[in-house]
mmCIF file of C-alpha atoms and ligand atoms in Angstrom:
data_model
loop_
_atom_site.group_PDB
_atom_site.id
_atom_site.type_symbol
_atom_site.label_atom_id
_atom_site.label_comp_id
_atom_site.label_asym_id
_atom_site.label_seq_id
_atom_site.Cartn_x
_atom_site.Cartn_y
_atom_site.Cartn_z
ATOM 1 C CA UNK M 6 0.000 0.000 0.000
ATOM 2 C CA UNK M 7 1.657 2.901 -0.720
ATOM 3 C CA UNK M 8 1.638 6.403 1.837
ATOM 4 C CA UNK M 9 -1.116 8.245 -0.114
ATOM 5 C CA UNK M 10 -3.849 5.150 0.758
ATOM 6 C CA UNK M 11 -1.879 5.105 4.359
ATOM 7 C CA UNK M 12 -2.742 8.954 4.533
ATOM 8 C CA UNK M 13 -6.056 8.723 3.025
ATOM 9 C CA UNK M 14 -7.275 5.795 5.070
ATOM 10 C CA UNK M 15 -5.887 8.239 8.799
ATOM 11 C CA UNK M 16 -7.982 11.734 6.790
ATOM 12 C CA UNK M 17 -11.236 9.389 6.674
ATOM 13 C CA UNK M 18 -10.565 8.231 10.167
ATOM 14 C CA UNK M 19 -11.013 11.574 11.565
ATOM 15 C CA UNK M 20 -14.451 12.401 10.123
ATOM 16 C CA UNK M 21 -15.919 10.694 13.534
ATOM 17 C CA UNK M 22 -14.629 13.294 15.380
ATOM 18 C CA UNK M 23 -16.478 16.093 13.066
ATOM 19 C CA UNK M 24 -19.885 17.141 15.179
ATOM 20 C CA UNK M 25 -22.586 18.309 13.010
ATOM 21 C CA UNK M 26 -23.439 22.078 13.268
ATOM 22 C CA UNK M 27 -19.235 23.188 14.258
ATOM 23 C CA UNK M 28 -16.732 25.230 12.874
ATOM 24 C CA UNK M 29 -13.991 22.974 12.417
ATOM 25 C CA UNK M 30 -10.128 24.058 12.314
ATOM 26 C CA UNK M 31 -8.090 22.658 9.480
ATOM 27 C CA UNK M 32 -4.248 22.612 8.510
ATOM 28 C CA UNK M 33 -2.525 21.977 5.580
ATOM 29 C CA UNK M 34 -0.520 19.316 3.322
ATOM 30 C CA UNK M 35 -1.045 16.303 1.362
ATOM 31 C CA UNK M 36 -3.104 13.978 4.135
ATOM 32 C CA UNK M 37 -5.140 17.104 5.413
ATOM 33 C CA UNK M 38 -6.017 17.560 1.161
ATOM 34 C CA UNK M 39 -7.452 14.214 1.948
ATOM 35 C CA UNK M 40 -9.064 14.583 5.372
ATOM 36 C CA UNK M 41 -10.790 18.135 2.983
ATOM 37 C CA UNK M 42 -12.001 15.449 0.629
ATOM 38 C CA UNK M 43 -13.568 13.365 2.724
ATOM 39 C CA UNK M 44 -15.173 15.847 4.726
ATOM 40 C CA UNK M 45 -16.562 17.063 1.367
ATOM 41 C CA UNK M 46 -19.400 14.409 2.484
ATOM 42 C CA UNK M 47 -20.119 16.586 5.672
ATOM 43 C CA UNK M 48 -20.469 19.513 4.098
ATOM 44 C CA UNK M 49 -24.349 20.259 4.186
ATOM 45 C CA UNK M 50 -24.245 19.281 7.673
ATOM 46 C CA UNK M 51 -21.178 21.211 9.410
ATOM 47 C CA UNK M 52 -21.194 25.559 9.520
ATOM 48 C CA UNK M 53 -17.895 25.550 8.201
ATOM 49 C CA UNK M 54 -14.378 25.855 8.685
ATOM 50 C CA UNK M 55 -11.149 27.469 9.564
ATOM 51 C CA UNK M 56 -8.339 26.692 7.518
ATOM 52 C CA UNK M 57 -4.655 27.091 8.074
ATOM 53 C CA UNK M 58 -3.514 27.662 4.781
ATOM 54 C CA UNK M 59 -4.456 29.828 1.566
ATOM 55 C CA UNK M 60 -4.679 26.344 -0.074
ATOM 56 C CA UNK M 61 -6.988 24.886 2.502
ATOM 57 C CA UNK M 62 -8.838 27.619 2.086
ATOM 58 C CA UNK M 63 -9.307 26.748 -2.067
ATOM 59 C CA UNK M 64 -9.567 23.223 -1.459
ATOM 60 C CA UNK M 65 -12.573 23.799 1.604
ATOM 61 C CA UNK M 66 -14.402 25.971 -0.628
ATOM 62 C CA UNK M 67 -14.214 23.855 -3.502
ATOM 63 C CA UNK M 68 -16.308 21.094 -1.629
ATOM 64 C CA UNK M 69 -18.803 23.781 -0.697
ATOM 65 C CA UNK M 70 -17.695 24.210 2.561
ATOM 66 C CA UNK M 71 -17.574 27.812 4.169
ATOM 67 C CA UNK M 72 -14.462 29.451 5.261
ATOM 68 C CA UNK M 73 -14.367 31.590 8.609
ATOM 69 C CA UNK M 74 -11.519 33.787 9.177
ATOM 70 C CA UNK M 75 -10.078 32.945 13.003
ATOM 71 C CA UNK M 76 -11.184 36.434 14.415
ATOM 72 C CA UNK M 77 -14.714 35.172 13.598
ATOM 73 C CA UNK M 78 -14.846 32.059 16.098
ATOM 74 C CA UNK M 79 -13.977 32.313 20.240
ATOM 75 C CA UNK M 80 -12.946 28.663 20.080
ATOM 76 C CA UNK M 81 -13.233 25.095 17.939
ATOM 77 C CA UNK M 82 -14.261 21.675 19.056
ATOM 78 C CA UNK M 83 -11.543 19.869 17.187
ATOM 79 C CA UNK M 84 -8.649 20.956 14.796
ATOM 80 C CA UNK M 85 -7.434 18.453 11.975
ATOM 81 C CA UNK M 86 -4.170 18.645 10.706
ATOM 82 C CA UNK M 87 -0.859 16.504 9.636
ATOM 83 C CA UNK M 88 2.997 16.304 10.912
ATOM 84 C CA UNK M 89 6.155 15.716 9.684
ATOM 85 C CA UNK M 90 6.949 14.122 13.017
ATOM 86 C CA UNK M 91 5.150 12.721 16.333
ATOM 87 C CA UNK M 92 6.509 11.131 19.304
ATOM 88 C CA UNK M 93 4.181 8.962 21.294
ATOM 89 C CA UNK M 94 3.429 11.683 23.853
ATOM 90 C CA UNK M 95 1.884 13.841 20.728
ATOM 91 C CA UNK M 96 4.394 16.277 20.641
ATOM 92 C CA UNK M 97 5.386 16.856 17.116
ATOM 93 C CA UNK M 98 7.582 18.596 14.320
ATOM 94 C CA UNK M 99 5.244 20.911 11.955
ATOM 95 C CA UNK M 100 5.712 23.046 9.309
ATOM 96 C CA UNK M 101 7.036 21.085 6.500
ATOM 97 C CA UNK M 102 4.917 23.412 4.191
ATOM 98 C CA UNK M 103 5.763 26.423 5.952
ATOM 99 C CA UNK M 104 2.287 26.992 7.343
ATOM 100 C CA UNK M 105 3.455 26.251 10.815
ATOM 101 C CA UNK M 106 2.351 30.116 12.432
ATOM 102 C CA UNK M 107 -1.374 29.606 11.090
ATOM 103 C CA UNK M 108 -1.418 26.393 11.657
ATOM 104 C CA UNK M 109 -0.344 27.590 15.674
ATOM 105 C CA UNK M 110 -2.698 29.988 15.595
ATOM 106 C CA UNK M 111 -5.780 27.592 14.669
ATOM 107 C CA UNK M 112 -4.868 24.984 16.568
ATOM 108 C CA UNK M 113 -4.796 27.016 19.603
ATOM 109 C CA UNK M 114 -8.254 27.699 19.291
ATOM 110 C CA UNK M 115 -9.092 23.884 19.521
ATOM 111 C CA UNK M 116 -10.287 22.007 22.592
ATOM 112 C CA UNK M 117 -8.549 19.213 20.707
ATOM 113 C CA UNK M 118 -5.760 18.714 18.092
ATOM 114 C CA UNK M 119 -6.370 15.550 16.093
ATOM 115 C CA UNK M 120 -3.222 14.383 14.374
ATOM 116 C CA UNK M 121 -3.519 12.400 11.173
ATOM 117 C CA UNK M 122 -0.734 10.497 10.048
ATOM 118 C CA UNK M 123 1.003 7.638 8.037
ATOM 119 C CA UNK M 124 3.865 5.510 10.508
ATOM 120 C CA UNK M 125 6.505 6.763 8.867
ATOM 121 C CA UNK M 126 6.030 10.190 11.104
ATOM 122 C CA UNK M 127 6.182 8.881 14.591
ATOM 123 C CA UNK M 128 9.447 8.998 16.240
ATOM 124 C CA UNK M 129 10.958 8.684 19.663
ATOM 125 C CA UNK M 130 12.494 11.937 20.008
ATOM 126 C CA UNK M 131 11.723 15.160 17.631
ATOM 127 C CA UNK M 132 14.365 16.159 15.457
ATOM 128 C CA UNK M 133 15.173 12.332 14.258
ATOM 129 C CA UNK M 134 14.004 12.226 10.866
ATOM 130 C CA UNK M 135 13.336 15.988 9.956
ATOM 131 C CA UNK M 136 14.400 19.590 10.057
ATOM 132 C CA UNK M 137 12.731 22.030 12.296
ATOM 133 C CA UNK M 138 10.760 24.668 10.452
ATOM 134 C CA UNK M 139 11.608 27.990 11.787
ATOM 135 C CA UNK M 140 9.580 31.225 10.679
ATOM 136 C CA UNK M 141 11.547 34.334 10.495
ATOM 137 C CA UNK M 142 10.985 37.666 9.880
ATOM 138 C CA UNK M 143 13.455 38.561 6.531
ATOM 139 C CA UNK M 144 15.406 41.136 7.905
ATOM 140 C CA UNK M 145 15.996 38.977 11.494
ATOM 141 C CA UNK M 146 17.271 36.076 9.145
ATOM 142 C CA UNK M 147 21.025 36.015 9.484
ATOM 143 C CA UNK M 148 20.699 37.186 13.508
ATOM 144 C CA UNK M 149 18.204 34.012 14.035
ATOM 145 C CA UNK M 150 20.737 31.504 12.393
ATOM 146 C CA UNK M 151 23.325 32.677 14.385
ATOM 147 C CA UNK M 152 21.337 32.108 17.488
ATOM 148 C CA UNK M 153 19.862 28.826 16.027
ATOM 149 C CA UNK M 154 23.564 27.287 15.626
ATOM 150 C CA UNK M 155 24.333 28.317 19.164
ATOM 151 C CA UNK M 156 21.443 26.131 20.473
ATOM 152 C CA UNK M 157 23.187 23.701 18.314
ATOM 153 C CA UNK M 158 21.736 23.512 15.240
ATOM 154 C CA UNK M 159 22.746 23.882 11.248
ATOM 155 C CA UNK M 160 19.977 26.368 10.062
ATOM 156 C CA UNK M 161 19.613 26.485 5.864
ATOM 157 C CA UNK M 162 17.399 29.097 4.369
ATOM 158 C CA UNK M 163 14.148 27.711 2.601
ATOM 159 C CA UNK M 164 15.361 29.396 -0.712
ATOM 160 C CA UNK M 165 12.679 30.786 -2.668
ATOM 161 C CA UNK M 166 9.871 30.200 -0.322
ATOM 162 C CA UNK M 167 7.727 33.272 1.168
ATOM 163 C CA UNK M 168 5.033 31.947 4.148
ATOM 164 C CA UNK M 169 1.099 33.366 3.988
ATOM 165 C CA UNK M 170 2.257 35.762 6.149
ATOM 166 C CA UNK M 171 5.132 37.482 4.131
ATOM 167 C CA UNK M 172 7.926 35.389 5.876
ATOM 168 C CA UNK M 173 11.114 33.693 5.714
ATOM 169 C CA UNK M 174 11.749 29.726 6.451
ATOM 170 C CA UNK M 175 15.320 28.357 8.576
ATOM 171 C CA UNK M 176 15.325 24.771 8.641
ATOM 172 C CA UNK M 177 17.120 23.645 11.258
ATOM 173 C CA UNK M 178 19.476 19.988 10.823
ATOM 174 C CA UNK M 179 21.550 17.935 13.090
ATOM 175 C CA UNK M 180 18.721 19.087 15.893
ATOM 176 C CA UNK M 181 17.582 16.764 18.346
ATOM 177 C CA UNK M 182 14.997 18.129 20.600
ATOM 178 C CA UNK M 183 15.044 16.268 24.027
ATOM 179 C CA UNK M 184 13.348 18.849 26.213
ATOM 180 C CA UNK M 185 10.167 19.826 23.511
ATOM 181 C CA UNK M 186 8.411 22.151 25.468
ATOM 182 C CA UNK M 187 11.317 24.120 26.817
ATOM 183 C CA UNK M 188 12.869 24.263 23.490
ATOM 184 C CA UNK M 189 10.084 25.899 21.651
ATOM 185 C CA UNK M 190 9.650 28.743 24.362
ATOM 186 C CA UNK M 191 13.234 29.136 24.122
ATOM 187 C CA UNK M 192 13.603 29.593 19.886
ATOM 188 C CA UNK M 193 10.241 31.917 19.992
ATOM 189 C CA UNK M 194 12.254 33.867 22.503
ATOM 190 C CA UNK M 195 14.718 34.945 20.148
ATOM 191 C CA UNK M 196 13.858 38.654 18.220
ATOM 192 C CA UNK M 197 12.408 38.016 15.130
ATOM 193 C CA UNK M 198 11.367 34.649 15.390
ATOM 194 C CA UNK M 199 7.776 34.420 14.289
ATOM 195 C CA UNK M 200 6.846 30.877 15.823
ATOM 196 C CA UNK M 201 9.113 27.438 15.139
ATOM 197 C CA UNK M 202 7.387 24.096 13.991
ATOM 198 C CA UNK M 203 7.838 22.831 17.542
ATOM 199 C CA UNK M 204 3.964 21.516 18.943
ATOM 200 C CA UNK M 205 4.543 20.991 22.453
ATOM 201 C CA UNK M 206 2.068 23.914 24.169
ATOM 202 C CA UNK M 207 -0.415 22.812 21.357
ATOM 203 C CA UNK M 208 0.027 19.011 21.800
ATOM 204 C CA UNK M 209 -1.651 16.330 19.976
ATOM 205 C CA UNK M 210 -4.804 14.842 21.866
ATOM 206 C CA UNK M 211 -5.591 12.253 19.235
ATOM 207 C CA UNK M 212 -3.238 10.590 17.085
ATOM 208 C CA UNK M 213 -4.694 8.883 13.732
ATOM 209 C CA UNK M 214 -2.144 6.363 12.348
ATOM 210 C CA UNK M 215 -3.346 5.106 8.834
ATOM 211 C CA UNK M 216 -1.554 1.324 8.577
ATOM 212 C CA UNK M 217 -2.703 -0.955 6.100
ATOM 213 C CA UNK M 218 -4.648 -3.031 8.592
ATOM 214 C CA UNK M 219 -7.120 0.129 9.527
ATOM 215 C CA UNK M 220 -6.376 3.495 10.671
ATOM 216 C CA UNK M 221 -5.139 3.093 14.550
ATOM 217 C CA UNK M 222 -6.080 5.588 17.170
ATOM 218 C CA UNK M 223 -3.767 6.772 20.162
ATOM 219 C CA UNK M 224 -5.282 8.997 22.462
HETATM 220 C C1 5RP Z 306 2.494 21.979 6.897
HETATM 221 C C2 5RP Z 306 2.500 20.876 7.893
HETATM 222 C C3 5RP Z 306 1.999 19.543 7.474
HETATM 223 O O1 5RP Z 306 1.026 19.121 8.373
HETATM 224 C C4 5RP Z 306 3.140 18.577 7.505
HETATM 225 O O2 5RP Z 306 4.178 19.081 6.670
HETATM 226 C C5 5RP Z 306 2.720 17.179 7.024
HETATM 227 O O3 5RP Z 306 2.465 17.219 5.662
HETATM 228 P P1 5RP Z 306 1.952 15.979 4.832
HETATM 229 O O4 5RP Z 306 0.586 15.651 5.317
HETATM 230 O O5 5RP Z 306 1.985 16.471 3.417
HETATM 231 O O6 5RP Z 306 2.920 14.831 5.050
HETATM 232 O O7 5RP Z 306 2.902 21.050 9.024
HETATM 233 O O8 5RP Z 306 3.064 23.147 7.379
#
């Protein structure tokens, strides 16, 4: 089976957790495109959504869904969205398509972050498999990277790629990230950091693993 059906069988997974009559919140990337399909069969039933990304966005109102900006809701039931890594305790590595900020910013409107993945993203420790995303603001870029490879890292400028919010992208290598939480106060301390891809604060409260034997559910 190969990590599209893995992806698509964890997206139709997390439909059960939709309520009828909610806003839900929704990231961004290839297994939330096919969480958006599949809720495509909701849509006469749910009052719409809040996406994460300018593509979400298209994709949401292509199935007829309605799109609410996030000053227009005080708070979600659930939030939907992928990683690029997950340890077992749902903290995870996000940002992969540089939506990371909004997809902070929705998520922390959720009473619950469902995670929908393929195995391939869970991990032991964060930093094992992937870069962490770091959102910069451009003229902070070179001053961030300095401070990054203090910490320990080997930050490389996302060449050619400018976030929904007008921003720059550091990935950081060689960065293993024991102490989640304290690490991703510590990296949105530094001046002109906008957020980094590190979802410890905004945990994951459900994890949706699509295998081929069934999608499995850690919660
Ligand atoms: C985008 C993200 C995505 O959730 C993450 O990159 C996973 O993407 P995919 O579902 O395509 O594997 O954080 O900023």
């Amino acid at each position: 089976m190969d990590q599209l059906e893995l992806k698509k069988i964890a997206a139709r997974a997390a439909l059960k957790y939709v309520k009828p009559d909610t806003i839900v919140g929704v990231g961004s990337g290839s297994t939330v495109n096919c969480f958006i399909e599949a809720l495509g069969e909701m849509a006469g039933k749910i009052k719409g959504a809040v996406a994460a990304s300018k593509h979400s966005e298209e994709l949401l109102r292509q199935q007829g869904i309605d799109v609410f900006s996030a000053n227009d809701v005080s708070s979600l039931d659930v939030y939907i969205d992928g990683a690029d890594e997950i340890t077992p305790q749902g903290y995870m590595i996000k940002g992969g398509g540089a939506a990371l900020t909004r997809e902070k910013i929705v998520s922390s409107l959720a009473k619950k972050f469902i995670c929908i993945v393929d195995a391939s993203k869970q991990v032991n420790v964060l930093g094992s498999t992937f870069a962490l995303p770091v959102e910069v603001i451009p003229m902070a870029r070179s001053y961030v990277a300095r401070q990054l490879v203090a910490l320990g890292g080997s930050p490389e400028y996302r060449e050619g790629v400018v976030t929904d919010n007008g921003n720059v992208i550091l990935d950081v290598y060689n960065f293993k990230i024991l102490e989640p939480l304290k690490m991703e106060q510590t990296i949105n301390n530094i001046a002109g950091v906008v957020t980094n891809g590190i979802f410890a604060q905004r945990y994951a409260n459900v994890t949706i693993v699509g295998t081929p034997e069934g999608a499995k559910v850690i919660e």
